[in-house]
PDB file of N, CA and C in Angstrom:
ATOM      1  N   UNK X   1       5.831  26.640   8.638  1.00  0.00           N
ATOM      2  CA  UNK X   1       6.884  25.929   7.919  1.00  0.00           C
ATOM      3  C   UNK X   1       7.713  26.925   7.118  1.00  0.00           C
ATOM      4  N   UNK X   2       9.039  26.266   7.201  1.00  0.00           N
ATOM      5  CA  UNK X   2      10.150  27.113   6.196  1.00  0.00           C
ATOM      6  C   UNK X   2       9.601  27.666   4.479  1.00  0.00           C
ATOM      7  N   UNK X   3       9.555  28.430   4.192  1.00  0.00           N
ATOM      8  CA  UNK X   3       9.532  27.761   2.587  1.00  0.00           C
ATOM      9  C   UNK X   3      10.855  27.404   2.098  1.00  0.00           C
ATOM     10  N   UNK X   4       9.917  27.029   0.819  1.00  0.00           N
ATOM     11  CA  UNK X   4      10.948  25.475  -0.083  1.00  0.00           C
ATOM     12  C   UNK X   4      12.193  26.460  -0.546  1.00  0.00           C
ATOM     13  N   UNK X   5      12.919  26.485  -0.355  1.00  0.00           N
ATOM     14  CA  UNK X   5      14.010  27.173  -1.255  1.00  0.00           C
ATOM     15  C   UNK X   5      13.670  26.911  -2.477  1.00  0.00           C
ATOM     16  N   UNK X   6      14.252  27.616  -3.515  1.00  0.00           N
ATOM     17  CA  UNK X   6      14.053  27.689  -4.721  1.00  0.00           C
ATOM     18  C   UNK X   6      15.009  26.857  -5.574  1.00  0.00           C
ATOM     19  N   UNK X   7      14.872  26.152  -6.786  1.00  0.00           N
ATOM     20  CA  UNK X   7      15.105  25.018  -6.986  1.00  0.00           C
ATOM     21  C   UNK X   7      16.320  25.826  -8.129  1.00  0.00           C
ATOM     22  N   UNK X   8      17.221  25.737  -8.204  1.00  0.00           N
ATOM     23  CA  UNK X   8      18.458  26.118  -9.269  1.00  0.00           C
ATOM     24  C   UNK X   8      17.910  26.072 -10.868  1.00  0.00           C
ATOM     25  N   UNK X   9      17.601  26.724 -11.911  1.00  0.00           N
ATOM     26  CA  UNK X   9      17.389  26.713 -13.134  1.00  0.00           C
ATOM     27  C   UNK X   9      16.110  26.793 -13.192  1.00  0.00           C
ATOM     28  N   UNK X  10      15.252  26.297 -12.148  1.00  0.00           N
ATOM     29  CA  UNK X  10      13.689  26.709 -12.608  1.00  0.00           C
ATOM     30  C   UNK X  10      12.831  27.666 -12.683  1.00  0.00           C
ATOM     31  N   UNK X  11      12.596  27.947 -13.378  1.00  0.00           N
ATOM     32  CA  UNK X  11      11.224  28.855 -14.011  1.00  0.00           C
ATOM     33  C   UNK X  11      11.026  29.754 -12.521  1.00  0.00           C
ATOM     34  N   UNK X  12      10.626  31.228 -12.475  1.00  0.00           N
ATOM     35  CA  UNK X  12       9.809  31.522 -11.464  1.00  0.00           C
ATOM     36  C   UNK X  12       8.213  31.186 -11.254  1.00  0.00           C
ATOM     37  N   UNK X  13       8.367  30.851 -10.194  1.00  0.00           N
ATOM     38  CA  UNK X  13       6.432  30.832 -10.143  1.00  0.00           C
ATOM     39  C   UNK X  13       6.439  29.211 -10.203  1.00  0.00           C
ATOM     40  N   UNK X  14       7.174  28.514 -10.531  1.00  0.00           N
ATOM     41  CA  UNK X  14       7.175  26.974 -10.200  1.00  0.00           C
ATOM     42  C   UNK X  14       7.370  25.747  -9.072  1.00  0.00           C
ATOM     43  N   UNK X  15       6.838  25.083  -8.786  1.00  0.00           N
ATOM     44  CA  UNK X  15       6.960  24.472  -7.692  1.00  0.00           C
ATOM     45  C   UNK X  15       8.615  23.587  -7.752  1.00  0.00           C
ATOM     46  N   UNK X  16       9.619  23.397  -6.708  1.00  0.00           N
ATOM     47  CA  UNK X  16      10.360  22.683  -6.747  1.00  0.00           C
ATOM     48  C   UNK X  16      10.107  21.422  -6.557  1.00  0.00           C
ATOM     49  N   UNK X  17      11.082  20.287  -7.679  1.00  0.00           N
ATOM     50  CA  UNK X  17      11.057  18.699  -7.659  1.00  0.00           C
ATOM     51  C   UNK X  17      10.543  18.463  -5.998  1.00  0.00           C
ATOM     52  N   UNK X  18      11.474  19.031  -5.108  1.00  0.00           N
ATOM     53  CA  UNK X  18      11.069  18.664  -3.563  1.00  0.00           C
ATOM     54  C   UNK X  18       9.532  18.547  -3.148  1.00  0.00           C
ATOM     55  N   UNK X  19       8.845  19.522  -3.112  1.00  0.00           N
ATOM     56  CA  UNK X  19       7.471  19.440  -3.835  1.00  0.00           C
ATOM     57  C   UNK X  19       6.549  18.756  -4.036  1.00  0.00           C
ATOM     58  N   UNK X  20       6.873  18.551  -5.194  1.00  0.00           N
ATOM     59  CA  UNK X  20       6.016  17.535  -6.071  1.00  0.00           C
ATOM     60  C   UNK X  20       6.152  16.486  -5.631  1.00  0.00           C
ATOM     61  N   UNK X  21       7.540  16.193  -5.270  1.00  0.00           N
ATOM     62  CA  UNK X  21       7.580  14.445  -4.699  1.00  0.00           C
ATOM     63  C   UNK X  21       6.843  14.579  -3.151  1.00  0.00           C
ATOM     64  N   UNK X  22       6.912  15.691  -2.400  1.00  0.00           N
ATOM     65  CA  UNK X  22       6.133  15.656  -1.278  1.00  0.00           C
ATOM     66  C   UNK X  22       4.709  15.508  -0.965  1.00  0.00           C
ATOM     67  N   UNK X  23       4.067  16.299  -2.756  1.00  0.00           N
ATOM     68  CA  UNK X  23       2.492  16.101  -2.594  1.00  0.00           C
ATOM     69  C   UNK X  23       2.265  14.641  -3.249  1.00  0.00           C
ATOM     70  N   UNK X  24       3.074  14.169  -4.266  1.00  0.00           N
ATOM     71  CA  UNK X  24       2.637  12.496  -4.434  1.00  0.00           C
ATOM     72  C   UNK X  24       2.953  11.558  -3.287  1.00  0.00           C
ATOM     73  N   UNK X  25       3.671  11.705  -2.554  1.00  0.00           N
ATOM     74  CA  UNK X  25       4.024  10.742  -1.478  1.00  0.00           C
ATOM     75  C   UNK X  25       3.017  11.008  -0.477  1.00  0.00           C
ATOM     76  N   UNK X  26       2.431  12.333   0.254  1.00  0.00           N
ATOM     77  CA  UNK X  26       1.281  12.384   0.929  1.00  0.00           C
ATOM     78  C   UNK X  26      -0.143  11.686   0.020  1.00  0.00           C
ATOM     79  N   UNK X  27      -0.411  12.212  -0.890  1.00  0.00           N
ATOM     80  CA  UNK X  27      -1.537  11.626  -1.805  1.00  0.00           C
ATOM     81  C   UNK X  27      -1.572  10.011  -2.085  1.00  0.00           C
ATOM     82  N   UNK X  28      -0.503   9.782  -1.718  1.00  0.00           N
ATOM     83  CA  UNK X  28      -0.026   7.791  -2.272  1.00  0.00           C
ATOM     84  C   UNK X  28      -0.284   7.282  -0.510  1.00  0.00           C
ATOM     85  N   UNK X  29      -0.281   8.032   0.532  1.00  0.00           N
ATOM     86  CA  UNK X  29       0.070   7.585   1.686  1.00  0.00           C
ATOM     87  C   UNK X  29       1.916   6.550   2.196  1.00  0.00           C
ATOM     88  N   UNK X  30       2.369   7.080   1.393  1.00  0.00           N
ATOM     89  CA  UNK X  30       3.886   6.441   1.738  1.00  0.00           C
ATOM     90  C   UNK X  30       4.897   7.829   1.887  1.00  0.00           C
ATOM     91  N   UNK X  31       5.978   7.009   2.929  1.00  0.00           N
ATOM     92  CA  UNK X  31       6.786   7.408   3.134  1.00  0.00           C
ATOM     93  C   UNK X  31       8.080   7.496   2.545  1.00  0.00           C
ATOM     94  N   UNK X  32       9.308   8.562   2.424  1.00  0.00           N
ATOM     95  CA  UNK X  32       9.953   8.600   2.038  1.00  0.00           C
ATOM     96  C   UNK X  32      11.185   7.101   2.317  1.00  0.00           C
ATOM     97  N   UNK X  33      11.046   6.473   3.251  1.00  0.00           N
ATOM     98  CA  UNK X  33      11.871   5.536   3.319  1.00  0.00           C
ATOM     99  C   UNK X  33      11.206   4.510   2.904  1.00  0.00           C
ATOM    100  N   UNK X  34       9.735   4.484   2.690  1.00  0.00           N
ATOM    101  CA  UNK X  34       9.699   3.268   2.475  1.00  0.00           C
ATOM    102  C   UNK X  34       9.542   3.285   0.477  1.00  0.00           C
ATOM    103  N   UNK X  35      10.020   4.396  -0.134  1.00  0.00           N
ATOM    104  CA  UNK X  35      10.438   4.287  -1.730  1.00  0.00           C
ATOM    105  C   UNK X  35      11.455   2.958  -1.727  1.00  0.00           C
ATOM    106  N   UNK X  36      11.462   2.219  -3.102  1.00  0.00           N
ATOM    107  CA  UNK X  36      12.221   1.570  -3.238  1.00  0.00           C
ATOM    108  C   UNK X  36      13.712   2.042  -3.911  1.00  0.00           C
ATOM    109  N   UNK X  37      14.524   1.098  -3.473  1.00  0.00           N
ATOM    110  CA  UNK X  37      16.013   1.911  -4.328  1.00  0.00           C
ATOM    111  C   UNK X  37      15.884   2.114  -5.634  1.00  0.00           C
ATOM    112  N   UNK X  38      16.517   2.547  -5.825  1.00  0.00           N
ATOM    113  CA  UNK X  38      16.549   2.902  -7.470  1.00  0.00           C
ATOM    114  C   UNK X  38      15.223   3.268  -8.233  1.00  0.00           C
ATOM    115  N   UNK X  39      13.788   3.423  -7.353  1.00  0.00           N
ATOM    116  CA  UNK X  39      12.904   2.938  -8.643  1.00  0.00           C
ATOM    117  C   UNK X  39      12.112   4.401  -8.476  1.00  0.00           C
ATOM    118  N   UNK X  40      12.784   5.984  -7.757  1.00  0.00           N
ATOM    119  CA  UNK X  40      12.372   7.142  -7.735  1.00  0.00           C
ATOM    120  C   UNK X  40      12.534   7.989  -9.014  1.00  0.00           C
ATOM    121  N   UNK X  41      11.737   8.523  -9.758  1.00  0.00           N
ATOM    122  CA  UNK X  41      12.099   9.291 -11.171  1.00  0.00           C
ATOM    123  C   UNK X  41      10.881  10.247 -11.166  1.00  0.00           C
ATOM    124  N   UNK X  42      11.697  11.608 -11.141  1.00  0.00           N
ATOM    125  CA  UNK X  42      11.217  13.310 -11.418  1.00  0.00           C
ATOM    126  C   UNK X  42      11.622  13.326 -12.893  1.00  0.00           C
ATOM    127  N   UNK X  43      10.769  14.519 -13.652  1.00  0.00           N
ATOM    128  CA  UNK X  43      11.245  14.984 -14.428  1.00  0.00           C
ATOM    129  C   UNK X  43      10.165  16.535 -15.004  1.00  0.00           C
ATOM    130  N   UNK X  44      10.721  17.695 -14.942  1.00  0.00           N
ATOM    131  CA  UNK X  44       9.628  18.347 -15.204  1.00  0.00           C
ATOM    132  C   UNK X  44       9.487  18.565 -16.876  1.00  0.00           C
ATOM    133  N   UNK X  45       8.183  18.329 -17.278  1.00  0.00           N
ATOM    134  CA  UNK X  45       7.890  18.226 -18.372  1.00  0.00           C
ATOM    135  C   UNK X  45       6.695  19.229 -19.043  1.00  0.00           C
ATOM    136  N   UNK X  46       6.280  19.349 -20.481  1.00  0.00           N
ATOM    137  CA  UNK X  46       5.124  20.379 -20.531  1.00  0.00           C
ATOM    138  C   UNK X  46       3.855  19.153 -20.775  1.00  0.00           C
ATOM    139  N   UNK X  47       2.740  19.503 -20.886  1.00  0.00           N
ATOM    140  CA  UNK X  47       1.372  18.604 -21.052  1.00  0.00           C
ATOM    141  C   UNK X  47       0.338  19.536 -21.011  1.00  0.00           C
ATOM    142  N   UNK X  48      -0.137  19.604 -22.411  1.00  0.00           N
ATOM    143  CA  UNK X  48      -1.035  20.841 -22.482  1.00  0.00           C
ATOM    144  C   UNK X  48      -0.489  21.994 -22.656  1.00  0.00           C
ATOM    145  N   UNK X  49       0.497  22.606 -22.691  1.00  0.00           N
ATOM    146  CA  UNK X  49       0.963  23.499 -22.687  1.00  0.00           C
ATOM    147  C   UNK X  49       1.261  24.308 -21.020  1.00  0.00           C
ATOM    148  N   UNK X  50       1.392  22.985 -20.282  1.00  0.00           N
ATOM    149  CA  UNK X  50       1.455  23.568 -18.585  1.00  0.00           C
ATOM    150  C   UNK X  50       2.752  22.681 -18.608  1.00  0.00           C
ATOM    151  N   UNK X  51       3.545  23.376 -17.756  1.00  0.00           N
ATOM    152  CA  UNK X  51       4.633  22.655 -17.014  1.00  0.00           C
ATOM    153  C   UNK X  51       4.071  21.793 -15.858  1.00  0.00           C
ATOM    154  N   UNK X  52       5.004  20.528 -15.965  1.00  0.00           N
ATOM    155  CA  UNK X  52       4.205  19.747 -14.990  1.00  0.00           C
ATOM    156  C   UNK X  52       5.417  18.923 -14.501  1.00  0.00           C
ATOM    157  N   UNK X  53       5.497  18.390 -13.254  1.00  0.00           N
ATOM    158  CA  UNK X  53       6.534  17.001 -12.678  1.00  0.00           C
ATOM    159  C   UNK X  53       5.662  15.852 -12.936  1.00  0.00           C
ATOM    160  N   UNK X  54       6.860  15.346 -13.736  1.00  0.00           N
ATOM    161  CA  UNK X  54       6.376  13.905 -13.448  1.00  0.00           C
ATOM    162  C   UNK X  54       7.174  12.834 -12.828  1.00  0.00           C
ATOM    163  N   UNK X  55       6.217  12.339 -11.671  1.00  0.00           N
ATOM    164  CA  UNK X  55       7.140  11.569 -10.744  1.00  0.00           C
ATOM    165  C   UNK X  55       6.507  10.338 -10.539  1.00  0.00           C
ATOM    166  N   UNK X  56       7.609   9.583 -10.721  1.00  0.00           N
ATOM    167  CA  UNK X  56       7.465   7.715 -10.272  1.00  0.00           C
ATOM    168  C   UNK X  56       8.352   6.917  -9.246  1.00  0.00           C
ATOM    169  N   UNK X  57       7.248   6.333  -8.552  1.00  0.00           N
ATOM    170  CA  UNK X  57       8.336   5.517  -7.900  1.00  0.00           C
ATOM    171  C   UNK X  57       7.736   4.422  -7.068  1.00  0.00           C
ATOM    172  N   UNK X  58       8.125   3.129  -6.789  1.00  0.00           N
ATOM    173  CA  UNK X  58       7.496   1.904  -6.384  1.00  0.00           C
ATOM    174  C   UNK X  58       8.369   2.155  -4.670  1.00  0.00           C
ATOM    175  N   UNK X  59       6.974   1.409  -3.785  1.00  0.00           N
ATOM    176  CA  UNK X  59       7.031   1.122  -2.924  1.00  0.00           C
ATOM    177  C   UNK X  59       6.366  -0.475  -2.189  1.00  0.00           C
ATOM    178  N   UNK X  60       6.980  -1.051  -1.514  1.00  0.00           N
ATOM    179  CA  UNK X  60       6.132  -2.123  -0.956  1.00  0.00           C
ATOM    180  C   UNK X  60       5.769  -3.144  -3.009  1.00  0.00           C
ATOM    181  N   UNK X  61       4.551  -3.196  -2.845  1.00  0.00           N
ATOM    182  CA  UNK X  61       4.563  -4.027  -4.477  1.00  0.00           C
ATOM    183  C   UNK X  61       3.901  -3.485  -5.214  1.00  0.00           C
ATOM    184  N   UNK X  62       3.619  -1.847  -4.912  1.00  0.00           N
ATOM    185  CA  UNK X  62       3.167  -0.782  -6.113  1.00  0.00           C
ATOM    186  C   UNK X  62       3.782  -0.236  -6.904  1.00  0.00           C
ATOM    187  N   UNK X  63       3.362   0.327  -7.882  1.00  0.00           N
ATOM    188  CA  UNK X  63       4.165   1.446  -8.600  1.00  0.00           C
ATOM    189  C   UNK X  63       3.504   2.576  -8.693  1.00  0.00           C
ATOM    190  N   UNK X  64       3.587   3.923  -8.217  1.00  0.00           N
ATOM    191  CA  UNK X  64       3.156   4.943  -8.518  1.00  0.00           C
ATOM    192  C   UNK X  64       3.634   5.732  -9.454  1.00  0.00           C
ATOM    193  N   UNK X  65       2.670   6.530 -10.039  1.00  0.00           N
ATOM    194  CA  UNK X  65       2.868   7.513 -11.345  1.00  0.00           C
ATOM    195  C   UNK X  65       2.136   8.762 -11.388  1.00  0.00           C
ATOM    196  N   UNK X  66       2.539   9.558 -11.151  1.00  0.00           N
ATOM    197  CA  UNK X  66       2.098  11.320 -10.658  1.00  0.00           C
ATOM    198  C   UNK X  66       2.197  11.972 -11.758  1.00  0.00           C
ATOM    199  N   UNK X  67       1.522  13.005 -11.956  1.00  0.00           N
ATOM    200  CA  UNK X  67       1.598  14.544 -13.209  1.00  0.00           C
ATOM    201  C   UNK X  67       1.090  15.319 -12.096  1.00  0.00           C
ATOM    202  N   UNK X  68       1.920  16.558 -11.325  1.00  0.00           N
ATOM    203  CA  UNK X  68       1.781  17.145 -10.597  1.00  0.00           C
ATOM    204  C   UNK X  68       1.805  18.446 -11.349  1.00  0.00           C
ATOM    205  N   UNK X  69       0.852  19.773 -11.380  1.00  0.00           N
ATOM    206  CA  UNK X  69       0.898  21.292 -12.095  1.00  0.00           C
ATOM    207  C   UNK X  69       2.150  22.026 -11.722  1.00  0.00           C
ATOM    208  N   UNK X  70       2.941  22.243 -12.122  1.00  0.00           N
ATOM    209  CA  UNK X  70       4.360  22.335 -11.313  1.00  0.00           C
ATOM    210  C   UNK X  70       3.796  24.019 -10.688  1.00  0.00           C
ATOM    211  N   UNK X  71       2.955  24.841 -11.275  1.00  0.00           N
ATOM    212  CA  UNK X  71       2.353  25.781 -10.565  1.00  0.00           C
ATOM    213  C   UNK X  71       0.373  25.830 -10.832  1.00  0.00           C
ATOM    214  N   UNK X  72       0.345  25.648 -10.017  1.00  0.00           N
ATOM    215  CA  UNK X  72       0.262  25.605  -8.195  1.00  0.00           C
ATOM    216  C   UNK X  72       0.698  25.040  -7.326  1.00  0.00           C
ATOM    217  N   UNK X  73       0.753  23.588  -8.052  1.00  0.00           N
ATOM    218  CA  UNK X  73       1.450  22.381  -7.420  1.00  0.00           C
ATOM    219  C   UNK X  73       0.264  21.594  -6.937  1.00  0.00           C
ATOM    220  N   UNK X  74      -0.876  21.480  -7.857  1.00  0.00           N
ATOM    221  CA  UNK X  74      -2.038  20.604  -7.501  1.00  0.00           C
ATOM    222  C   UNK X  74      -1.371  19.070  -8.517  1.00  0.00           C
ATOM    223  N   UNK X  75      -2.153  18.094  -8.053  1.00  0.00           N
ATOM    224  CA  UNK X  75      -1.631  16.553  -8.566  1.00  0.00           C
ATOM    225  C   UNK X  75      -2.796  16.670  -9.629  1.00  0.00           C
ATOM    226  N   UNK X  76      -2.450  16.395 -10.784  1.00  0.00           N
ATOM    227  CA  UNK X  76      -3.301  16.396 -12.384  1.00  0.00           C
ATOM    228  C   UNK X  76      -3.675  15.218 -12.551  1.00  0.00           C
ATOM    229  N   UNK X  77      -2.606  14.021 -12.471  1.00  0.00           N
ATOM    230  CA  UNK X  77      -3.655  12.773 -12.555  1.00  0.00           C
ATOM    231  C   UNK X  77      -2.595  11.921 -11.963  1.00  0.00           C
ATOM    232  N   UNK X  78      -3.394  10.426 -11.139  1.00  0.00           N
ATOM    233  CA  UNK X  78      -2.046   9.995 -10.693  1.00  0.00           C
ATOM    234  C   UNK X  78      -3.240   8.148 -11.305  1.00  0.00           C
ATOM    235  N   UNK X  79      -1.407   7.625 -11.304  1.00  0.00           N
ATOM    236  CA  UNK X  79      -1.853   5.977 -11.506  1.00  0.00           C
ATOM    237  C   UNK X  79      -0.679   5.042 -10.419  1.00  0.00           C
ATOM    238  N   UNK X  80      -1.685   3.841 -10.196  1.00  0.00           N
ATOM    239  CA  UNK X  80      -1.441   3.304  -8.710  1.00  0.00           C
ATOM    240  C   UNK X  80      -1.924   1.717  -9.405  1.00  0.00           C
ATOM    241  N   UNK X  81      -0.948   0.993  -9.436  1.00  0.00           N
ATOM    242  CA  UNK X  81      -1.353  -0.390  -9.850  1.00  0.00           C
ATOM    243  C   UNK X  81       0.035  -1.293  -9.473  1.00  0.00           C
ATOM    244  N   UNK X  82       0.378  -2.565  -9.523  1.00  0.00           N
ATOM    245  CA  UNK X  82       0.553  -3.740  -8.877  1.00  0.00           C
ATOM    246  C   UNK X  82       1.615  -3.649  -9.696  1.00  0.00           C
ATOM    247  N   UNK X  83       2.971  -3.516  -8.986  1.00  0.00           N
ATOM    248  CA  UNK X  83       4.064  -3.601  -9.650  1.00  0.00           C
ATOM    249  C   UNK X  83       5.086  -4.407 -10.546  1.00  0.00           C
ATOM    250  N   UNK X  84       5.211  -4.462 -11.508  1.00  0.00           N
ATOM    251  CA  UNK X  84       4.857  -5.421 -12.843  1.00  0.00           C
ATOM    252  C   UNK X  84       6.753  -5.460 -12.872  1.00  0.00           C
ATOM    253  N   UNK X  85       7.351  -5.228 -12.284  1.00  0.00           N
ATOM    254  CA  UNK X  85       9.045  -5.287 -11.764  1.00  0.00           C
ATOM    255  C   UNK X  85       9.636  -4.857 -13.166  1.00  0.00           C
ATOM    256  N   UNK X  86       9.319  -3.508 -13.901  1.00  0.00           N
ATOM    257  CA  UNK X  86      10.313  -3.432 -15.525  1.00  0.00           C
ATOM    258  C   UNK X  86      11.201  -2.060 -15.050  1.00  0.00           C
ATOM    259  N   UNK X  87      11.274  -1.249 -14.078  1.00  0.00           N
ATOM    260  CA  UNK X  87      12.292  -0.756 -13.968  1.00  0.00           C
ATOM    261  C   UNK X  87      12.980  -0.921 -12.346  1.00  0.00           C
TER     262      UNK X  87
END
């Protein structure tokens, strides 16, 4: 595989948004089309003093919620529950 191009403004040594949404969507078992509109949200953030993505997004009648290590790019903790329709 290609590697990821490098993501504009981020840190060296960090994983790009592309990424992160690729290892929560394999780890969730869903596909990129089947995200719902509007309800996809990245944001890289610190926790612990680690940079981390945090990514959400509902599919089908879930909602998923990821903290991905933005380096290495291992998934830190994820939550998976019955989509309660607030964003």
């Amino acid at each position: 595989a290609a590697p990821q191009p490098a993501q504009p403004g981020l840190p060296a040594g960090l994983i790009p948004e592309a990424k992160a949404k690729a290892l929560a969507l394999k780890d969730a078992n869903v596909t990129e089309d089947a995200i719902r509109r509007f309800s996809y949200k990245a944001k890289l953030d610190t926790d612990d003093g680690r940079q981390v993505w945090e990514i959400e997004f509902r599919a089908g009648k879930m909602e998923y919620d990821y903290e991905t290590d933005a380096a290495p790019g291992a998934i830190r903790k994820r939550e998976i529950e019955q989509d309660r329709g607030l964003f």
